[in-house]
Amino acid sequence: MSCAFAIVLLSAAGTSAGAARWVGRATLPRAHVTAGVAQPRAPYLWRLSGLSVPYDEIGVALSEKTGLPEPWWKDPSYDGVGGALREAIAEALGVGVEQLLPPGAVTVIRRSLDARPRKGPADRRPRYAYIVDLELPAGLKLRKTHQLERRVVPAAVPQAELQPAQSGAAEDAGIVVVGAGPAGFFAALTLIEAGVRGITIIERGQPVEARGKDIGRLIQRRELLKESNFCYGEGGAGTWSDGKLTTRIGRNSAAVRLVLERLVRHGAPSRILVDGKPHLGTDRLISILRDMRLSLISAGVTFKWGSRVEGQVLDEGCVTGVTLAGEAEPLRASAVVLAVGHSARELLAQLDAAGVPLSAKPFAVGFRIEHPQALINQARLGEYASAVTEGALPAADYRLTWQPRAPAAGNEIGEMGAGAARGGGDAFSFCMCPGGQIVPTSTDEGHLCVNGMSFSRRQSQWANSAVVTQVTPSALAAFGAHGPLAGLAFQEAIEQTAARLGGGNLVAPVQLASDFIAGRETEAALLPTSSYRLGVRSARLDQIYPPELTESLRAALCEWERLLPGFCSGLLHGVETRTSCPVQIERDRTTLECPGLAGVYPTGEGAGWAGGIVSAAVDGVRVGRALAIARGVPLGALLGLAAAREDEPDVDASPGAAKGSDRHGGRQRMPRRGSKPSVGAAAAPREGKRTARAVY
C-alpha cells in the first residue's frame, strides 16, 4: 500500500476553545493518465518541524565494552527514533504512538542542539530540536498545526561511479583546474562524472600527508614554508580549520545534499546529513581528502603539486594554457577553472594587470578571541555544563551579532553609540571553534594573521571565535589607488602592523578584551594562557584598525558581555583579516565564464563566489556542470553531481560566511532581528534600540 497522502482541511467551527482542531484524514493520491496509461501521482510525505526532546531522553547507544552511554561523537543513534521523539510527534499530531511504530514511518531529517536560555519554571534542560519526515496510514486524523507540511518526494538524482581511466583511450583537450580546495575538487569530480577527461589539478601547496609535516615544522620549529602552510595545500585553508559544513545556500538543495553525501562516501560520518551544525574537524578532513584524491587519480585526473600559476596564455580572447612559476613551457589547456583560495594575492594582482574584470566585494576584519571552554559551557548550559565533560553533550558554542545604533533623540552619544557615530559597520562572531586552538595562517613572516581550528571531538580546554566588523568605505579610502585590489592592500597593511606589534617570528600580539575597550595595554603578568603555540606578546590591538572599526568592535564587545557574562575576560589575538576574499573575479551568470576570456571559469572562495567548504564545493559543482555542457555533454547524459540542477542560489560570499561560517547553522527557531548582519555598507543606526543579539 502506498504511504503517500493528501491533506484535507476541515472547518474547526463549533469546536470548544480547548478542543483539538483536526485536519481530517490522510488520503491516498489518485493516479493520473499519461498517454493512455495510468500513472501514479508523485508521492507525498509529511514534514514535521518544531519538535524537541530533552538531551537526556533521546536514548543514546550503550558501549559494548563498558555498558555506559556512548559519548556524543561515537553515538550511532543520532538519527534514531526513540520513544521520547515518537511521543513528541504523537503529541504534535494528536495521534497514538502506535501509529508511528512501523519501520520507516519516521525519518529524522535534521537534529540540532538547542541550548538557548529559558525563562520561568519551564524545563531548562538543553534540548534537541528535530525535523522529521513521516509516512502515516491512510485515513488517519491529524491535529491542525503549522508545524506540518506536505512535501513531494524529490526525484532521485541519477548516480555515477568514477570509472577507472582506460589505457590508450583518446582524451579531450586538457582542462586545468587551478587549486585543490573544495571548489577545485568538486569541479573535477563533476566533470569526471559527466564523462569529461584530460583534467589536471594544479596546486601550489602539497598533498595532506606532506602538508601535515610542513605544518608540524612550523609549529615545532617556527619554519614557515611559503607554499605549504595553513593556507596553501590540498583542501585549501579549510583543511586545518574547524571543518564546518554549515552554509547559507540551503541545506535541502539538491547540490548541497549531493556534496554532503559525497563527503560521506569518502569517509565522513553519516551524521553530517542530519546534524543542524555539521562539522568534520581537521583529523577527519585529512583522510577524506586523501580518499577523494585517490578516486580522482584512478579516474585519470593528474595532480601537479608545488606548482604555482603565474598567468594565462591567450589567443584572440580564448585561453590556450597557463604559465607556471619556474617552468619555461606553458601547460596547454582548452579551459581553465580558477578555483584559487582567498590568499592567492599574487594571481589576483596578475589578473588585474592583464585586464581581467575584477570587482571589490564586502569583507570583515577583527581578531580571534579565546576563552576557557569551561566558561562558555557554563554561560550557555548553566547547571548542565557538566554534561560536556561527561561526553553527553558537545562543547558549547555561540554566535553573536551587533549593529550600530544612534542615541535616542535628545541624548548625547554614549559608549554604545560611538561606533555608529563614527561610521562603523556591523560586528559579529563567526567560525567559532569550541574545544579548539588558534593557529597562524601567515604565508610569510612579514605578515601575521591567525585563524581557529579544532579536531572532530572538540576536546581542547579552549574556545575561540573570530570577532569582526565590516570594513567601511572610509577605512579603505587610503587604498583607493589599488582599485578593486584595495581590500587586499588593506589586509596586507594590517598584517604587517600585527607582525611588528608581535615583535616578529610569528609571535601574536594580544590584549584582554576589557583592556581593548578601555584603551590600555594589558600587563604581561595578567595575560592568561593561550592555545597559540608560537607565543604571544601584549600590545595595543585597539590601535591597529581605523578608529571607526575599533569603535564598532568596542561597542559590540560591551553588548556581548551583557549577553554572555565573562565574554570580555577573553584574550584577543591579532589579527583575523582573511575572513573572505575582498575581490571577485567577474563571470557570466549563465555560462559562468569570465567576460572576454573564453574558457576561463572562476569559482570558489578565492574567486569571490563562495565562502566556506560546502558553498565552495557547490560552486565547483555548478562550474563543472557548466563546463561539461559547454564541451557538448548532452543534458540527459549528466549524472551524479552534474545532474544537480537547481535555481541559482544567493552568492555565499559574505564576510561572515567565510571558511565554513556558522552564521547560518541548522534549522532552529532563531530570533529574526539581528540574526543576519548586512554584508553591504554600514547599516543605518537604529535610534535608541539595542541591536546586539545572541543567536544560538
CSV table of C-alpha atoms in Angstrom, one decimal, residues 48-55 57-59 77-82 84-85 88-89 107-112 127-132 147 274 667:
chain,number,residue,atom,x,y,z
A,48,LEU,CA,7.0,18.0,10.8
A,49,SER,CA,9.2,20.6,12.4
A,50,GLY,CA,9.3,22.3,15.8
A,51,LEU,CA,9.8,19.1,17.8
A,52,SER,CA,12.1,19.0,20.8
A,53,VAL,CA,13.3,16.3,23.2
A,54,PRO,CA,15.5,16.9,26.3
A,55,TYR,CA,19.1,15.8,25.6
A,57,GLU,CA,15.9,11.4,26.9
A,58,ILE,CA,17.0,10.8,23.3
A,59,GLY,CA,18.1,7.2,24.0
A,77,SER,CA,21.7,6.8,17.4
A,78,TYR,CA,21.9,10.5,16.2
A,79,ASP,CA,19.3,9.7,13.5
A,80,GLY,CA,17.4,7.1,15.6
A,81,VAL,CA,13.8,7.5,16.6
A,82,GLY,CA,13.5,6.8,20.3
A,84,ALA,CA,10.6,10.3,23.6
A,85,LEU,CA,10.7,11.5,20.0
A,88,ALA,CA,6.6,14.3,20.8
A,89,ILE,CA,5.5,13.5,17.3
A,107,THR,CA,12.8,9.6,9.3
A,108,VAL,CA,15.0,12.2,11.0
A,109,ILE,CA,15.9,14.9,8.6
A,110,ARG,CA,17.6,17.4,10.9
A,111,ARG,CA,18.7,17.3,14.6
A,112,SER,CA,20.1,20.5,16.3
A,127,ARG,CA,17.0,20.0,24.1
A,128,TYR,CA,17.5,18.5,20.6
A,129,ALA,CA,15.2,20.2,18.0
A,130,TYR,CA,14.1,17.8,15.3
A,131,ILE,CA,12.7,18.0,11.8
A,132,VAL,CA,11.2,14.6,10.6
A,147,GLN,CA,4.5,22.6,12.0
A,274,VAL,CA,21.4,15.1,9.9
A,667,ARG,CA,17.1,25.0,11.1
